Amino acid sequence: EDKVVQSPLSLVVHEGDTVTLNCSYEVTNFRSLLWYKQEKKAPTFLFMLTSSGIEKKSGRLSSILDKKELFSILNITATQTGDSAVYLCAVPGAGSYQLTFGKGTKLSVIP
Amino acid sequence: NAGVTQTPKFRVLKTGQSMTLLCAQDMNHEYMYWYRQDPGMGLRLIHYSVGEGTTAKGEVPDGYNVSRLKKQNFLLGLESAAPSQTSVYFCASSYATGGTEAFFGQGTRLTVV
């Protein structure tokens, strides 16, 4: 059975802090790993990682994948209150049609 | 630029009632999905479709039925609602599988009393 474990489950930081969110996975026939940000409503796509060791960046957010150790991290530098959200990690399952999601990390950024 | 649209956004049902949730996408995506999201459980796949006229079961299909009569629409039905089906339901679509980006609707908050 495919498994995605995220840690921590929740995190409270002050504006300006740097945070690292973790995602470990067990999946048959790995294809990719995806990060989503969920504020009040729909999850919105952040990154898709397929290759080990290659960092993806978008502004203050970056992510990297380690296929040997089966994990990914999402870094957010100089956090802002607008970064407060649940961050979800997901991998496609063996049949590749469905995404198996982790339970998410709830990030709260306080002024 | 609608993307994925779900209706309704909120609904309260009595136990035993039936309802249909509608998902429409305007991106010409082949693949569509219904997820439910519960506190502490993450997103779990209910049913999915790999093309018009096809449907398949996901992780938690019991108590739900789906239909994909048109490529742009994916319907989720509850024949006899139960309190355990109280949840937030998300529809998503993608142009391919293998973990390509899925686009999500805004969600339907369903309460069964």
mmCIF file of C-alpha atoms in Angstrom:
data_model
loop_
_atom_site.group_PDB
_atom_site.id
_atom_site.type_symbol
_atom_site.label_atom_id
_atom_site.label_comp_id
_atom_site.label_asym_id
_atom_site.label_seq_id
_atom_site.Cartn_x
_atom_site.Cartn_y
_atom_site.Cartn_z
ATOM 1 C CA GLU A 1 0.000 0.000 0.000
ATOM 2 C CA ASP A 2 1.297 3.419 -0.940
ATOM 3 C CA LYS A 3 2.082 5.693 1.951
ATOM 4 C CA VAL A 4 2.887 9.388 2.339
ATOM 5 C CA VAL A 5 3.869 10.773 5.731
ATOM 6 C CA GLN A 6 4.273 14.462 6.370
ATOM 7 C CA SER A 7 5.894 16.123 9.328
ATOM 8 C CA PRO A 8 5.347 18.091 11.358
ATOM 9 C CA LEU A 9 1.547 18.011 11.341
ATOM 10 C CA SER A 10 1.440 21.610 12.473
ATOM 11 C CA LEU A 11 3.880 24.429 12.876
ATOM 12 C CA VAL A 12 3.668 27.968 14.214
ATOM 13 C CA VAL A 13 6.356 30.462 13.257
ATOM 14 C CA HIS A 14 6.875 34.211 13.249
ATOM 15 C CA GLU A 15 7.018 36.299 10.134
ATOM 16 C CA GLY A 16 10.490 36.257 8.658
ATOM 17 C CA ASP A 17 11.345 32.777 9.890
ATOM 18 C CA THR A 18 12.456 30.013 7.538
ATOM 19 C CA VAL A 19 10.578 26.733 7.691
ATOM 20 C CA THR A 20 11.202 23.239 6.362
ATOM 21 C CA LEU A 21 8.353 20.840 5.774
ATOM 22 C CA ASN A 22 9.019 17.144 5.324
ATOM 23 C CA CYS A 23 7.410 14.474 3.221
ATOM 24 C CA SER A 24 8.465 10.829 3.167
ATOM 25 C CA TYR A 25 6.894 8.264 0.889
ATOM 26 C CA GLU A 26 6.644 4.597 0.076
ATOM 27 C CA VAL A 27 5.244 3.867 -3.349
ATOM 28 C CA THR A 28 5.583 1.185 -5.962
ATOM 29 C CA ASN A 29 7.105 2.447 -9.190
ATOM 30 C CA PHE A 30 7.793 6.043 -8.237
ATOM 31 C CA ARG A 31 7.009 8.591 -10.924
ATOM 32 C CA SER A 32 6.776 11.950 -9.230
ATOM 33 C CA LEU A 33 6.019 13.834 -6.044
ATOM 34 C CA LEU A 34 3.781 16.866 -5.892
ATOM 35 C CA TRP A 35 3.369 19.688 -3.404
ATOM 36 C CA TYR A 36 0.120 21.606 -2.995
ATOM 37 C CA LYS A 37 -0.879 24.583 -0.886
ATOM 38 C CA GLN A 38 -4.372 24.611 0.575
ATOM 39 C CA GLU A 39 -5.720 27.765 2.095
ATOM 40 C CA LYS A 40 -9.413 27.962 2.762
ATOM 41 C CA LYS A 41 -10.613 26.012 -0.235
ATOM 42 C CA ALA A 42 -9.066 24.176 -3.157
ATOM 43 C CA PRO A 43 -5.511 22.848 -3.086
ATOM 44 C CA THR A 44 -3.336 24.753 -5.519
ATOM 45 C CA PHE A 45 -0.327 23.244 -7.215
ATOM 46 C CA LEU A 46 3.170 24.315 -6.152
ATOM 47 C CA PHE A 47 5.746 21.887 -7.504
ATOM 48 C CA MET A 48 6.186 18.560 -9.191
ATOM 49 C CA LEU A 49 9.471 16.742 -8.624
ATOM 50 C CA THR A 50 10.656 13.803 -10.646
ATOM 51 C CA SER A 51 14.430 13.894 -10.440
ATOM 52 C CA SER A 52 16.522 13.459 -7.378
ATOM 53 C CA GLY A 53 18.696 16.315 -6.202
ATOM 54 C CA ILE A 54 17.266 18.974 -8.485
ATOM 55 C CA GLU A 55 15.783 21.912 -6.634
ATOM 56 C CA LYS A 56 12.625 23.546 -7.858
ATOM 57 C CA LYS A 57 12.138 27.182 -6.886
ATOM 58 C CA SER A 58 9.328 29.665 -6.993
ATOM 59 C CA GLY A 59 10.054 32.900 -5.204
ATOM 60 C CA ARG A 60 10.578 32.151 -1.523
ATOM 61 C CA LEU A 61 9.496 28.537 -1.892
ATOM 62 C CA SER A 62 11.789 25.739 -2.941
ATOM 63 C CA SER A 63 11.639 21.986 -2.909
ATOM 64 C CA ILE A 64 13.998 19.104 -3.427
ATOM 65 C CA LEU A 65 13.613 15.368 -3.774
ATOM 66 C CA ASP A 66 15.821 12.557 -2.516
ATOM 67 C CA LYS A 67 14.829 9.374 -4.332
ATOM 68 C CA LYS A 68 17.385 7.274 -2.512
ATOM 69 C CA GLU A 69 16.093 8.174 0.933
ATOM 70 C CA LEU A 70 12.487 8.505 -0.286
ATOM 71 C CA PHE A 71 11.683 11.971 0.930
ATOM 72 C CA SER A 72 11.164 15.527 -0.147
ATOM 73 C CA ILE A 73 11.388 18.842 1.674
ATOM 74 C CA LEU A 74 9.609 22.108 1.060
ATOM 75 C CA ASN A 75 11.419 25.214 2.244
ATOM 76 C CA ILE A 76 9.850 28.599 2.740
ATOM 77 C CA THR A 77 12.177 31.490 3.495
ATOM 78 C CA ALA A 78 11.222 34.868 4.982
ATOM 79 C CA THR A 79 7.750 33.614 5.798
ATOM 80 C CA GLN A 80 4.757 35.928 5.545
ATOM 81 C CA THR A 81 1.275 35.695 7.031
ATOM 82 C CA GLY A 82 0.033 34.836 3.555
ATOM 83 C CA ASP A 83 2.010 31.608 3.713
ATOM 84 C CA SER A 84 -0.347 30.338 6.403
ATOM 85 C CA ALA A 85 -1.981 27.263 4.907
ATOM 86 C CA VAL A 86 -1.980 23.500 4.884
ATOM 87 C CA TYR A 87 0.786 22.123 2.691
ATOM 88 C CA LEU A 88 0.033 18.791 1.096
ATOM 89 C CA CYS A 89 2.433 16.286 -0.389
ATOM 90 C CA ALA A 90 1.215 13.636 -2.831
ATOM 91 C CA VAL A 91 2.515 10.822 -4.998
ATOM 92 C CA PRO A 92 0.749 8.930 -7.779
ATOM 93 C CA GLY A 93 -0.082 5.361 -6.870
ATOM 94 C CA ALA A 94 0.926 2.163 -8.576
ATOM 95 C CA GLY A 95 -1.899 2.479 -11.070
ATOM 96 C CA SER A 96 -0.828 6.094 -11.578
ATOM 97 C CA TYR A 97 -4.376 7.351 -11.808
ATOM 98 C CA GLN A 98 -4.770 8.425 -8.245
ATOM 99 C CA LEU A 99 -2.731 10.621 -5.991
ATOM 100 C CA THR A 100 -1.997 9.394 -2.493
ATOM 101 C CA PHE A 101 -1.903 12.409 -0.209
ATOM 102 C CA GLY A 102 -0.222 12.915 3.102
ATOM 103 C CA LYS A 103 -2.255 14.390 5.936
ATOM 104 C CA GLY A 104 -0.648 17.761 5.417
ATOM 105 C CA THR A 105 1.330 20.222 7.495
ATOM 106 C CA LYS A 106 -0.643 23.140 8.872
ATOM 107 C CA LEU A 107 1.606 26.195 8.859
ATOM 108 C CA SER A 108 0.614 29.258 10.841
ATOM 109 C CA VAL A 109 2.685 32.398 10.410
ATOM 110 C CA ILE A 110 2.087 35.019 13.080
ATOM 111 C CA PRO A 111 3.086 38.678 12.787
ATOM 112 C CA ASN B 1 -11.160 31.190 -16.924
ATOM 113 C CA ALA B 2 -13.346 28.810 -14.899
ATOM 114 C CA GLY B 3 -11.127 25.707 -14.582
ATOM 115 C CA VAL B 4 -12.966 23.216 -12.360
ATOM 116 C CA THR B 5 -16.379 24.217 -11.040
ATOM 117 C CA GLN B 6 -18.321 22.345 -8.388
ATOM 118 C CA THR B 7 -21.954 22.756 -7.480
ATOM 119 C CA PRO B 8 -23.345 23.122 -4.925
ATOM 120 C CA LYS B 9 -20.838 24.727 -2.557
ATOM 121 C CA PHE B 10 -22.773 23.809 0.601
ATOM 122 C CA ARG B 11 -25.515 21.330 1.355
ATOM 123 C CA VAL B 12 -27.224 19.883 4.402
ATOM 124 C CA LEU B 13 -28.927 16.529 3.981
ATOM 125 C CA LYS B 14 -30.997 14.384 6.248
ATOM 126 C CA THR B 15 -29.943 10.770 6.746
ATOM 127 C CA GLY B 16 -31.326 8.656 3.932
ATOM 128 C CA GLN B 17 -31.734 11.483 1.431
ATOM 129 C CA SER B 18 -30.013 11.403 -1.916
ATOM 130 C CA MET B 19 -28.137 14.047 -3.829
ATOM 131 C CA THR B 20 -25.793 14.595 -6.756
ATOM 132 C CA LEU B 21 -22.697 16.738 -6.799
ATOM 133 C CA LEU B 22 -21.740 18.156 -10.155
ATOM 134 C CA CYS B 23 -18.221 18.811 -11.358
ATOM 135 C CA ALA B 24 -17.515 20.597 -14.625
ATOM 136 C CA GLN B 25 -14.135 21.348 -16.191
ATOM 137 C CA ASP B 26 -13.401 23.438 -19.240
ATOM 138 C CA MET B 27 -9.794 22.385 -19.817
ATOM 139 C CA ASN B 28 -10.567 19.367 -22.003
ATOM 140 C CA HIS B 29 -8.945 17.063 -19.444
ATOM 141 C CA GLU B 30 -9.332 13.329 -19.854
ATOM 142 C CA TYR B 31 -8.966 12.446 -16.190
ATOM 143 C CA MET B 32 -11.332 13.473 -13.434
ATOM 144 C CA TYR B 33 -11.445 12.582 -9.760
ATOM 145 C CA TRP B 34 -13.608 12.887 -6.675
ATOM 146 C CA TYR B 35 -11.889 13.202 -3.307
ATOM 147 C CA ARG B 36 -13.197 13.666 0.187
ATOM 148 C CA GLN B 37 -11.302 15.533 2.872
ATOM 149 C CA ASP B 38 -11.846 14.874 6.548
ATOM 150 C CA PRO B 39 -9.981 16.337 9.514
ATOM 151 C CA GLY B 40 -6.850 14.347 10.244
ATOM 152 C CA MET B 41 -7.371 12.099 7.230
ATOM 153 C CA GLY B 42 -6.067 14.101 4.317
ATOM 154 C CA LEU B 43 -7.577 13.778 0.848
ATOM 155 C CA ARG B 44 -8.887 10.332 -0.083
ATOM 156 C CA LEU B 45 -9.947 9.275 -3.540
ATOM 157 C CA ILE B 46 -13.556 8.136 -3.903
ATOM 158 C CA HIS B 47 -13.884 7.444 -7.633
ATOM 159 C CA TYR B 48 -12.117 8.515 -10.768
ATOM 160 C CA SER B 49 -12.574 8.511 -14.526
ATOM 161 C CA VAL B 50 -9.998 8.113 -17.256
ATOM 162 C CA GLY B 51 -12.284 9.290 -20.008
ATOM 163 C CA GLU B 52 -15.841 9.838 -21.137
ATOM 164 C CA GLY B 53 -18.009 6.854 -20.322
ATOM 165 C CA THR B 54 -15.521 5.271 -17.901
ATOM 166 C CA THR B 55 -15.386 5.229 -14.117
ATOM 167 C CA ALA B 56 -13.405 3.319 -11.511
ATOM 168 C CA LYS B 57 -13.298 2.929 -7.747
ATOM 169 C CA GLY B 58 -10.776 4.692 -5.624
ATOM 170 C CA GLU B 59 -9.801 4.212 -2.015
ATOM 171 C CA VAL B 60 -13.182 4.890 -0.348
ATOM 172 C CA PRO B 61 -15.969 4.189 -2.905
ATOM 173 C CA ASP B 62 -18.657 2.681 -0.661
ATOM 174 C CA GLY B 63 -21.899 4.643 -0.542
ATOM 175 C CA TYR B 64 -21.108 6.649 -3.668
ATOM 176 C CA ASN B 65 -21.758 6.296 -7.386
ATOM 177 C CA VAL B 66 -20.389 8.316 -10.280
ATOM 178 C CA SER B 67 -21.067 8.935 -13.923
ATOM 179 C CA ARG B 68 -19.113 10.540 -16.748
ATOM 180 C CA LEU B 69 -21.560 10.856 -19.621
ATOM 181 C CA LYS B 70 -19.783 13.898 -21.050
ATOM 182 C CA LYS B 71 -16.061 14.532 -21.020
ATOM 183 C CA GLN B 72 -16.394 17.823 -19.206
ATOM 184 C CA ASN B 73 -18.697 16.604 -16.429
ATOM 185 C CA PHE B 74 -18.198 14.157 -13.572
ATOM 186 C CA LEU B 75 -21.118 13.525 -11.237
ATOM 187 C CA LEU B 76 -20.921 12.110 -7.725
ATOM 188 C CA GLY B 77 -24.080 10.608 -6.293
ATOM 189 C CA LEU B 78 -25.077 9.680 -2.778
ATOM 190 C CA GLU B 79 -28.077 7.354 -2.920
ATOM 191 C CA SER B 80 -28.799 7.213 0.803
ATOM 192 C CA ALA B 81 -26.748 9.710 2.762
ATOM 193 C CA ALA B 82 -25.242 8.756 6.121
ATOM 194 C CA PRO B 83 -23.667 10.958 8.807
ATOM 195 C CA SER B 84 -20.298 9.328 7.997
ATOM 196 C CA GLN B 85 -20.472 11.044 4.623
ATOM 197 C CA THR B 86 -20.275 14.454 6.230
ATOM 198 C CA SER B 87 -17.153 15.838 4.618
ATOM 199 C CA VAL B 88 -15.718 18.326 2.178
ATOM 200 C CA TYR B 89 -15.749 16.950 -1.347
ATOM 201 C CA PHE B 90 -13.282 18.029 -3.995
ATOM 202 C CA CYS B 91 -13.379 17.355 -7.664
ATOM 203 C CA ALA B 92 -10.156 17.485 -9.678
ATOM 204 C CA SER B 93 -9.066 17.009 -13.250
ATOM 205 C CA SER B 94 -5.779 16.457 -15.027
ATOM 206 C CA TYR B 95 -4.618 16.142 -18.624
ATOM 207 C CA ALA B 96 -2.555 13.033 -17.961
ATOM 208 C CA THR B 97 -1.721 10.587 -15.250
ATOM 209 C CA GLY B 98 1.589 9.742 -13.664
ATOM 210 C CA GLY B 99 1.270 12.508 -11.142
ATOM 211 C CA THR B 100 0.848 15.415 -13.476
ATOM 212 C CA GLU B 101 -0.685 18.527 -11.999
ATOM 213 C CA ALA B 102 -4.289 18.094 -10.950
ATOM 214 C CA PHE B 103 -6.571 21.117 -10.843
ATOM 215 C CA PHE B 104 -9.074 21.212 -8.011
ATOM 216 C CA GLY B 105 -12.519 22.689 -7.678
ATOM 217 C CA GLN B 106 -13.454 24.879 -4.739
ATOM 218 C CA GLY B 107 -15.066 22.078 -2.793
ATOM 219 C CA THR B 108 -18.528 21.159 -1.554
ATOM 220 C CA ARG B 109 -19.151 21.127 2.163
ATOM 221 C CA LEU B 110 -21.734 18.443 2.866
ATOM 222 C CA THR B 111 -23.321 17.868 6.240
ATOM 223 C CA VAL B 112 -25.556 14.854 6.847
ATOM 224 C CA VAL B 113 -27.713 15.120 9.935
#
